[in-house]
XYZ file of C-alpha atoms in Angstrom:
627
model
C -116.623 -29.929 -5.100
C -114.416 -28.251 -2.799
C -112.212 -29.867 0.216
C -114.994 -29.289 2.998
C -113.783 -26.584 5.824
C -109.966 -26.184 3.055
C -111.109 -23.321 1.755
C -110.532 -23.126 -2.449
C -108.587 -26.210 -2.792
C -110.463 -28.748 -5.685
C -109.619 -31.764 -4.243
C -111.892 -34.853 -3.607
C -114.006 -34.378 -0.170
C -113.312 -36.046 3.076
C -116.071 -38.251 2.675
C -119.608 -36.555 3.817
C -121.916 -38.337 5.262
C -123.954 -39.057 2.403
C -121.110 -40.154 -0.229
C -120.918 -44.310 0.876
C -117.907 -44.774 -0.331
C -116.921 -48.654 -1.210
C -115.427 -50.106 1.196
C -112.852 -53.031 1.234
C -112.088 -55.231 3.725
C -108.984 -54.108 5.795
C -105.981 -53.830 5.243
C -103.416 -55.985 7.278
C -101.399 -54.654 9.701
C -98.425 -53.582 9.237
C -98.940 -53.609 5.322
C -97.378 -50.918 3.023
C -100.002 -49.929 0.011
C -98.532 -47.040 -2.475
C -96.175 -45.697 0.011
C -98.731 -45.850 2.831
C -97.754 -47.550 5.910
C -101.242 -49.398 8.385
C -101.645 -50.711 11.369
C -104.963 -51.561 13.223
C -105.549 -51.094 17.218
C -108.702 -51.688 19.120
C -108.913 -48.095 20.454
C -107.286 -45.227 18.829
C -106.353 -41.878 20.788
C -105.655 -38.799 19.120
C -103.491 -36.665 21.398
C -100.787 -37.369 24.120
C -102.041 -34.827 26.790
C -103.320 -35.293 30.564
C -107.322 -36.204 28.284
C -105.400 -39.156 26.213
C -102.830 -40.802 28.354
C -105.618 -40.561 31.124
C -108.105 -42.330 28.615
C -104.327 -44.866 27.442
C -104.485 -45.786 31.362
C -107.393 -46.721 31.326
C -107.951 -48.948 27.812
C -103.878 -49.737 27.667
C -104.923 -53.178 29.842
C -108.216 -54.410 28.772
C -106.851 -53.348 25.130
C -104.543 -53.055 22.150
C -103.880 -49.099 22.578
C -101.889 -46.493 20.009
C -101.343 -42.782 20.771
C -101.182 -40.733 18.464
C -99.110 -37.790 19.222
C -97.959 -34.278 17.321
C -96.421 -33.818 19.918
C -93.409 -35.729 21.882
C -96.096 -36.518 25.150
C -93.871 -34.754 27.629
C -94.112 -31.837 25.544
C -98.261 -31.322 25.424
C -99.692 -28.182 26.412
C -101.245 -29.860 29.705
C -97.540 -29.351 31.374
C -98.459 -25.510 30.748
C -100.962 -25.621 33.377
C -99.621 -24.625 36.896
C -102.549 -23.917 39.626
C -103.960 -26.787 40.457
C -107.038 -29.819 40.148
C -110.494 -28.979 42.192
C -111.274 -31.400 44.125
C -113.603 -31.799 47.570
C -111.288 -33.287 49.628
C -111.928 -31.207 52.507
C -108.543 -31.574 53.889
C -107.878 -28.008 54.731
C -111.675 -26.290 55.005
C -114.800 -27.932 55.286
C -115.839 -28.634 51.432
C -118.044 -31.162 49.982
C -118.686 -32.180 45.907
C -122.118 -30.400 46.098
C -120.621 -27.061 46.493
C -118.129 -28.227 44.405
C -121.157 -28.723 41.940
C -122.611 -25.187 42.604
C -119.798 -23.261 41.444
C -118.961 -25.022 38.791
C -122.611 -23.914 37.441
C -122.542 -20.937 38.677
C -119.020 -19.942 37.818
C -120.388 -21.217 33.994
C -123.261 -18.861 34.696
C -126.056 -21.661 34.189
C -125.026 -22.900 30.700
C -123.230 -26.353 31.823
C -124.968 -28.887 32.452
C -126.260 -30.365 35.081
C -125.539 -33.473 34.885
C -122.181 -33.319 33.750
C -121.566 -31.004 36.532
C -122.211 -33.594 39.600
C -120.206 -36.146 37.777
C -117.398 -34.344 37.525
C -117.721 -32.684 41.488
C -118.214 -36.643 42.357
C -115.902 -38.133 40.585
C -112.855 -35.103 41.209
C -111.877 -37.109 44.519
C -110.833 -40.733 43.360
C -109.579 -38.644 40.246
C -107.120 -37.048 42.873
C -106.092 -40.003 44.818
C -105.672 -41.978 41.103
C -102.548 -39.575 40.217
C -101.517 -39.581 44.147
C -101.410 -43.426 43.790
C -99.836 -43.390 40.409
C -97.052 -41.565 42.069
C -97.858 -37.418 41.271
C -95.780 -35.528 44.202
C -98.964 -33.113 45.542
C -97.552 -30.504 48.068
C -98.904 -31.325 51.451
C -100.239 -29.920 55.176
C -97.945 -30.350 57.821
C -100.029 -33.740 59.142
C -98.490 -35.405 54.763
C -102.579 -34.896 53.291
C -103.568 -33.128 49.917
C -102.762 -29.277 50.397
C -105.536 -27.232 49.106
C -105.423 -23.391 48.179
C -107.719 -21.251 46.941
C -109.418 -20.335 43.373
C -111.273 -17.687 41.494
C -114.395 -19.065 41.594
C -114.316 -21.998 44.247
C -116.458 -21.159 47.528
C -118.061 -22.629 50.944
C -121.535 -22.855 51.620
C -123.022 -22.739 48.184
C -120.818 -18.825 47.183
C -120.678 -17.314 50.897
C -117.056 -17.329 51.593
C -114.084 -19.176 49.305
C -112.671 -22.028 50.168
C -109.380 -24.037 49.456
C -109.806 -26.402 47.012
C -107.704 -26.795 44.837
C -105.005 -29.819 45.164
C -101.468 -28.560 43.555
C -98.029 -29.155 43.151
C -96.480 -25.414 43.224
C -97.496 -23.802 40.435
C -96.276 -27.281 37.993
C -99.516 -29.026 38.868
C -99.948 -29.738 35.254
C -96.149 -30.377 34.993
C -96.695 -33.216 37.520
C -99.870 -34.679 36.245
C -98.302 -34.716 32.983
C -95.067 -36.591 33.053
C -96.891 -38.762 36.399
C -99.650 -39.960 33.062
C -96.245 -40.859 30.563
C -94.456 -42.566 33.163
C -97.789 -44.924 33.944
C -98.136 -45.138 30.703
C -94.978 -46.005 29.390
C -95.469 -48.844 32.566
C -97.977 -50.064 30.569
C -96.146 -50.939 27.662
C -98.766 -48.377 25.590
C -97.650 -47.746 22.121
C -96.617 -44.026 21.198
C -97.001 -42.879 17.520
C -94.793 -39.387 18.306
C -94.480 -36.578 16.126
C -97.416 -38.032 13.765
C -99.772 -35.614 12.802
C -103.934 -36.462 12.534
C -104.950 -35.215 9.344
C -108.091 -36.880 9.051
C -110.638 -39.033 10.335
C -111.922 -41.506 8.306
C -115.450 -42.341 8.353
C -116.908 -45.824 6.330
C -121.020 -45.866 5.144
C -122.362 -49.338 6.656
C -125.431 -50.314 6.076
C -127.728 -49.315 9.472
C -130.256 -52.644 8.970
C -132.883 -50.201 8.884
C -132.299 -49.803 4.716
C -130.497 -46.718 5.052
C -126.512 -46.167 5.791
C -124.680 -44.844 8.857
C -121.548 -43.438 9.071
C -119.164 -44.672 11.659
C -115.792 -44.096 12.021
C -112.000 -46.969 10.862
C -109.285 -45.170 11.978
C -107.582 -42.030 10.912
C -104.803 -40.377 8.148
C -101.769 -39.349 10.004
C -98.268 -38.028 8.444
C -94.953 -38.616 10.308
C -93.196 -35.675 10.219
C -90.175 -37.764 10.720
C -90.586 -39.074 6.720
C -93.441 -37.474 5.235
C -94.974 -40.753 4.714
C -98.081 -41.039 5.985
C -100.030 -43.949 8.261
C -103.655 -45.013 7.950
C -104.211 -46.288 11.893
C -107.705 -48.460 11.579
C -109.673 -48.812 14.767
C -113.117 -50.106 16.939
C -112.635 -46.999 18.496
C -111.456 -43.234 18.317
C -110.769 -40.804 20.567
C -110.151 -37.497 20.252
C -108.184 -35.748 23.024
C -106.578 -32.752 20.841
C -106.663 -29.775 22.898
C -107.459 -26.348 22.505
C -107.557 -24.086 19.322
C -105.772 -20.727 21.165
C -104.127 -20.097 17.935
C -106.702 -18.222 16.846
C -105.497 -15.063 18.718
C -102.257 -13.144 18.669
C -102.354 -12.607 22.569
C -102.647 -15.839 23.915
C -101.230 -18.413 26.757
C -101.935 -21.195 23.956
C -98.553 -23.317 22.819
C -97.468 -22.699 19.523
C -99.282 -26.255 18.340
C -102.480 -25.462 19.479
C -104.706 -25.380 15.907
C -107.584 -26.780 16.841
C -106.508 -29.281 14.741
C -108.825 -32.438 16.397
C -111.558 -29.757 15.999
C -111.088 -28.966 12.923
C -111.461 -32.710 11.118
C -114.515 -33.132 13.426
C -115.609 -30.089 11.116
C -114.760 -31.052 8.148
C -116.516 -34.250 8.187
C -120.324 -32.879 8.666
C -119.976 -33.281 13.045
C -121.496 -30.164 15.173
C -119.328 -28.152 17.591
C -121.245 -26.794 20.039
C -120.960 -23.382 22.501
C -117.512 -22.161 19.843
C -118.795 -18.731 20.388
C -117.323 -18.693 24.611
C -113.252 -18.529 24.408
C -112.079 -17.736 28.645
C -109.476 -14.783 28.921
C -107.277 -15.480 31.569
C -107.299 -12.520 33.254
C -103.274 -12.297 33.954
C -101.200 -12.663 30.940
C -98.403 -10.864 30.908
C -98.148 -7.782 29.696
C -98.315 -7.966 25.353
C -97.133 -11.225 25.597
C -99.622 -13.900 26.747
C -97.771 -16.286 28.511
C -100.447 -16.751 31.754
C -99.412 -16.311 35.604
C -101.768 -18.382 37.455
C -104.367 -17.880 39.126
C -102.196 -19.568 42.556
C -100.807 -16.228 42.516
C -104.182 -15.057 43.444
C -104.854 -17.898 45.400
C -102.152 -17.535 47.998
C -102.940 -14.169 48.357
C -102.118 -11.818 45.410
C -104.209 -8.521 44.136
C -104.822 -6.579 41.884
C -104.807 -3.220 41.223
C -104.805 0.176 39.076
C -102.334 2.481 37.991
C -103.708 4.751 40.855
C -103.110 1.787 43.265
C -106.118 0.519 43.708
C -107.395 -3.316 45.179
C -110.267 -2.662 41.678
C -111.697 -6.191 42.557
C -113.515 -4.925 46.059
C -115.420 -2.125 43.938
C -116.854 -5.313 41.356
C -117.002 -8.378 43.535
C -116.858 -7.436 47.073
C -117.534 -10.928 48.571
C -114.281 -12.525 46.842
C -112.277 -10.046 45.521
C -109.454 -10.894 43.381
C -111.167 -14.936 43.621
C -114.307 -13.767 41.280
C -114.303 -16.411 37.789
C -112.054 -15.019 35.067
C -114.749 -13.969 32.966
C -115.737 -11.335 35.717
C -112.414 -10.377 36.299
C -110.999 -10.221 32.583
C -113.790 -7.284 32.079
C -113.269 -5.482 35.289
C -109.975 -5.432 33.854
C -110.885 -4.287 30.558
C -112.453 -1.443 32.295
C -109.837 -0.257 33.900
C -108.088 0.249 31.501
C -110.559 1.487 29.014
C -111.764 4.647 32.099
C -108.169 5.423 32.219
C -107.057 3.589 35.077
C -104.271 1.453 32.754
C -100.992 1.149 33.998
C -97.224 2.502 31.280
C -96.461 4.715 29.164
C -100.184 3.509 26.942
C -102.054 2.061 30.040
C -102.601 -0.192 28.382
C -102.556 -3.125 31.624
C -103.054 -2.921 35.078
C -100.668 -5.372 37.899
C -100.766 -8.529 39.529
C -99.212 -6.826 42.967
C -97.074 -10.183 45.146
C -94.866 -7.850 47.239
C -97.038 -8.177 50.860
C -95.707 -12.015 50.399
C -93.219 -13.503 52.142
C -90.004 -14.248 49.426
C -90.422 -17.886 51.085
C -93.742 -18.085 50.333
C -93.201 -17.050 47.239
C -90.257 -19.543 46.596
C -91.740 -22.176 47.758
C -95.760 -22.185 45.531
C -94.920 -19.628 43.381
C -91.964 -20.397 41.618
C -92.319 -20.501 38.191
C -94.563 -16.768 37.342
C -92.233 -15.208 39.007
C -89.651 -16.517 36.844
C -91.639 -15.625 34.218
C -92.185 -11.910 35.201
C -88.321 -11.592 35.582
C -87.268 -13.197 32.633
C -89.712 -11.784 30.167
C -90.671 -8.786 31.438
C -87.614 -7.964 33.605
C -89.698 -7.971 36.707
C -88.840 -8.082 40.278
C -92.017 -9.718 41.603
C -90.674 -9.482 45.450
C -90.295 -5.657 45.020
C -92.539 -4.878 41.689
C -96.198 -5.664 40.456
C -96.187 -6.890 37.797
C -98.004 -5.801 34.421
C -100.897 -8.325 32.841
C -103.513 -8.322 30.544
C -105.965 -10.549 29.770
C -105.471 -13.481 27.493
C -106.840 -16.018 25.090
C -107.033 -19.475 27.491
C -109.480 -21.986 26.934
C -111.926 -22.819 24.975
C -114.936 -24.324 26.583
C -116.646 -24.738 22.992
C -116.057 -27.605 21.077
C -117.051 -31.526 19.759
C -120.472 -32.294 21.387
C -120.096 -35.987 23.250
C -122.717 -37.112 25.467
C -121.100 -37.532 29.635
C -119.871 -41.083 28.707
C -118.097 -38.690 26.158
C -118.936 -40.468 23.317
C -118.981 -37.977 19.994
C -122.425 -36.906 19.322
C -123.515 -36.491 15.409
C -126.470 -33.853 16.253
C -128.195 -32.797 20.333
C -128.880 -36.732 21.353
C -127.293 -39.202 18.057
C -123.724 -41.253 18.804
C -121.119 -41.665 16.716
C -120.734 -44.813 17.997
C -116.844 -46.019 18.409
C -116.335 -42.381 18.319
C -115.544 -40.222 21.952
C -113.340 -36.799 23.084
C -112.031 -35.317 25.795
C -110.224 -33.288 27.348
C -110.180 -29.347 26.051
C -111.131 -30.457 22.517
C -114.781 -31.120 23.612
C -118.253 -30.043 24.920
C -119.745 -32.151 27.363
C -121.009 -29.093 28.127
C -119.047 -28.892 32.227
C -117.682 -25.296 31.911
C -120.641 -23.918 30.541
C -119.769 -20.026 28.792
C -117.005 -20.550 31.468
C -114.105 -22.438 33.523
C -113.784 -22.092 36.454
C -109.971 -22.526 37.443
C -108.682 -25.821 38.496
C -111.304 -27.873 36.761
C -109.749 -28.525 33.080
C -106.987 -30.692 35.198
C -109.824 -32.263 36.383
C -112.006 -32.511 33.375
C -108.713 -34.064 30.916
C -108.517 -36.738 33.800
C -112.327 -37.539 35.027
C -113.577 -37.231 31.217
C -110.466 -39.219 29.426
C -110.695 -42.305 31.854
C -114.309 -42.480 31.133
C -113.583 -42.136 27.125
C -111.506 -45.004 28.144
C -113.322 -47.140 29.983
C -116.123 -46.874 27.376
C -113.861 -46.973 24.260
C -112.810 -51.161 26.634
C -116.164 -51.577 26.429
C -117.706 -51.425 23.265
C -114.774 -52.849 21.520
C -115.077 -55.775 23.416
C -118.503 -56.494 20.683
C -117.566 -54.103 18.236
C -115.993 -55.656 15.036
C -113.472 -53.837 12.464
C -115.428 -51.159 10.803
C -113.927 -52.334 7.387
C -111.901 -49.143 5.658
C -112.639 -47.339 2.193
C -110.530 -48.330 -0.416
C -107.160 -45.992 -0.953
C -108.682 -44.296 2.434
C -105.377 -41.178 3.004
C -106.251 -40.570 -1.128
C -107.098 -37.140 -0.244
C -104.964 -35.751 2.355
C -102.241 -37.125 -0.291
C -103.444 -34.669 -2.453
C -104.024 -32.530 -0.366
C -100.045 -32.099 0.748
C -99.189 -32.199 -2.489
C -101.660 -29.432 -3.537
C -99.705 -27.686 -0.871
C -96.190 -28.582 -1.947
C -96.525 -27.662 -5.617
C -98.639 -24.333 -4.617
C -97.301 -21.245 -6.870
C -98.767 -19.002 -5.110
C -97.553 -14.840 -3.591
C -99.556 -15.501 -0.508
C -97.285 -16.329 3.147
C -98.859 -18.528 5.185
C -97.471 -16.180 8.866
C -98.679 -12.991 7.135
C -101.843 -14.794 6.810
C -102.047 -16.170 9.998
C -101.025 -12.724 12.121
C -103.676 -10.996 10.466
C -106.485 -13.544 11.357
C -104.842 -13.231 14.760
C -104.377 -9.898 14.981
C -108.124 -9.286 13.941
C -109.360 -11.705 16.067
C -107.812 -10.261 19.365
C -109.110 -6.468 18.046
C -112.915 -8.087 17.546
C -113.717 -10.819 18.818
C -111.992 -11.100 23.196
C -112.931 -9.926 25.917
C -115.417 -7.469 24.312
C -117.336 -7.492 21.547
C -120.416 -5.689 19.195
C -122.379 -6.433 15.605
C -119.696 -4.274 14.460
C -116.894 -5.881 15.840
C -117.841 -9.269 15.005
C -118.852 -8.129 11.469
C -116.079 -7.063 10.738
C -113.603 -10.126 11.445
C -116.069 -12.220 9.375
C -115.263 -9.854 6.795
C -111.724 -10.178 7.799
C -111.755 -13.731 7.605
C -113.873 -14.572 4.185
C -111.008 -11.786 2.517
C -108.118 -14.167 4.350
C -109.581 -17.473 3.030
C -109.589 -16.187 -0.932
C -106.449 -15.480 0.225
C -105.908 -18.529 0.984
C -106.842 -20.489 -2.369
C -102.694 -18.526 -3.337
C -100.672 -18.884 -0.328
C -97.125 -20.700 -1.118
C -95.686 -23.422 0.937
C -91.444 -22.714 0.117
C -89.885 -26.013 1.880
C -91.375 -28.671 -1.114
C -89.276 -31.941 1.487
C -91.153 -34.045 3.323
C -88.699 -34.464 6.179
C -90.032 -32.278 9.435
C -91.561 -29.823 6.628
C -92.986 -26.894 9.345
C -93.565 -24.924 6.348
C -96.184 -27.703 4.951
C -97.970 -28.185 8.502
C -98.234 -24.134 9.118
C -100.969 -24.335 6.201
C -103.040 -27.180 6.111
C -102.973 -25.372 10.868
C -103.880 -22.030 9.185
C -107.181 -24.046 7.122
C -108.236 -25.345 10.852
C -107.399 -21.838 12.194
C -109.544 -19.701 9.758
C -112.393 -22.380 10.083
C -112.293 -22.660 13.772
C -112.043 -18.962 13.642
C -115.276 -18.189 11.240
C -116.991 -20.909 13.591
C -116.610 -18.709 16.453
C -117.536 -15.164 15.348
C -120.394 -16.647 13.693
C -121.692 -18.516 16.454
C -121.050 -15.174 18.175
C -122.730 -12.883 16.220
C -126.096 -14.902 16.722
C -125.927 -15.290 20.312
C -127.362 -11.432 20.660
C -126.442 -11.246 24.523
C -123.969 -11.333 27.160
C -122.923 -14.562 29.026
C -119.591 -15.660 31.055
C -116.923 -15.324 28.375
C -118.830 -14.089 25.346
C -119.881 -10.156 25.952
C -121.968 -8.016 23.918
C -121.519 -4.327 24.875
C -125.126 -4.354 22.434
C -127.029 -6.726 24.375
C -124.894 -6.195 27.956
C -128.002 -8.480 29.722
C -128.295 -12.338 29.640
C -130.953 -13.269 28.400
C -132.265 -16.984 29.979
C -135.628 -16.520 27.620
C -134.558 -16.340 24.262
C -130.237 -18.118 25.378
C -130.738 -20.286 27.914
C -129.981 -22.863 25.512
C -126.396 -24.050 23.866
C -125.499 -22.902 20.265
C -125.059 -26.169 17.858
C -122.912 -25.275 14.453
C -123.389 -27.511 11.309
C -121.384 -27.067 8.314
C -123.411 -26.814 5.240
C -123.027 -26.763 1.597
C -119.483 -25.330 0.542
C -116.576 -23.895 2.716
C -115.194 -22.011 0.553
C -118.098 -20.020 -0.222
C -116.999 -16.521 0.725
C -120.762 -16.535 2.251
C -120.850 -17.929 6.319
C -124.008 -18.461 6.027
C -123.741 -20.855 2.837
C -122.301 -23.173 4.729
C -122.382 -22.805 8.269
C -125.873 -23.610 9.956
C -127.429 -23.446 13.624
C -129.285 -24.464 15.523
C -129.344 -24.670 19.537
C -129.548 -27.784 22.214
C -131.353 -27.712 25.124
C -129.269 -27.413 28.875
C -130.000 -29.802 31.143
C -130.795 -28.418 34.572
C -131.434 -30.501 37.507
C -130.594 -28.706 41.099
C -130.091 -25.496 40.296
C -132.189 -22.907 38.879
C -130.816 -19.716 37.104
C -130.398 -16.922 39.395
C -127.833 -13.391 38.962
C -124.600 -14.113 39.106
C -123.471 -12.197 42.177
C -120.029 -12.264 43.943
């Protein structure tokens, strides 16, 4: 049997359900057995971005907690978030959490689970105050309250007018959140294992008390970048907070490290992924680069214009214009370009215009994004409009969880002791399109919930025994990659994947384009069997890690495309030109993708099975989405 999810490698599988591996008593904390280091903690958190560190702050004072990160924590991608964090504080204008709930549901094109949206909006207020009490330096109103600004899709009184709901720290809100959370983790003495790359979730088959077996998480296997040694972290509870997978696309706002490792690991364990076809394309990435210019610019009054100087969003969304939800604006921009109203020599971008704003306002509230325009495009935002184009930004889908952040093995069954939060998770609070500022809110609300619920779980849960030699599969995989003598270069395959995803599965999709990218991925899987890792060493072997990351990217791109082919409608971030209408009768359901059979097969149907999951509707029935 091939490694589940790793194309073409004939190595043992990663403990798929039903193997019932022989278990042994737990390894002693600090033990080194056959060169593998063993650690034992009550709670093991994978990922040190906003969600992971917020979970750690909740868990650390009550349980022995470890945070494992492939990066130094303050380099996590949360720091790239710019614009703000939504909460109905009503500090500047009248607002309430019910309006926030409605905007989240409507913005997600009614694929949002409404019980989750209510929790997000209600707990948003305390989430902001938590950060304020931790020391986060929010911008302030003249009377000292947390200042708030407008953001796309956020309205007062159920869509009647834009509202100032985004709490912010200039255009560095994510950076400030990340620094604040890390400082508080240090204050609490949280155990960090930085530059440790988690490659596997260890599952142990245990007696379910009903005459059968159930697979439970018992730990994770990590590769220490500085030494090349393997480490096994045994935990009563495991929290995944590993972020997104935007690097399946070429034009993306995501950092190079966002290769979907956590989501890919869950997929390879035979657990499902939810709503993977829904990927958000942020309207204002720097043209040709994808580096993000925050929606905060439009919140402060920036205007999108075509090559004729027209404020074209007035035609598409006359009520809230440039503050329409991201999926709508991205499609409108693409339409303007398609119809010949794009700018530049190739007419392939539109413009973000802030020249009418006072330089003092720009400097005070938008310092980073204007500097990006100067540095990367040589454009002076004071006097020139900035070329922008939609960029792959955020995965709405991911690891399915309930509102307690517990991971699900099907539509309802919880995997005991396994949690997920942040972009890697699908609650589903974003539905088919996430509203701006709800991501920083999501990591704080559900990161906190993950930590809190993990603490309650470990109070009574025992350590699940590890299987014998839990690092064996990863050791074999890494050795095989190091010893590879193929002719295919990792960077070449990754580039071909990303370019095909950009061309065929971005803002607009059809059966034809999705079929084309499916065939590209199948071909890349075959070529991946013949990759060459040039660096044969152990210390900081980024060539080796990029080979592993490429495997995850191929897995996740295939699930995205296969799920998109099955959804024959347009909704949120998923727009099918051959099925341009939303179809609630047939598709008001979540897509659940399962790994089935041999992931090394060239036939996607052989190893991806799809089912559906009902959308939770409490108060708001689906209606036409007008802005």
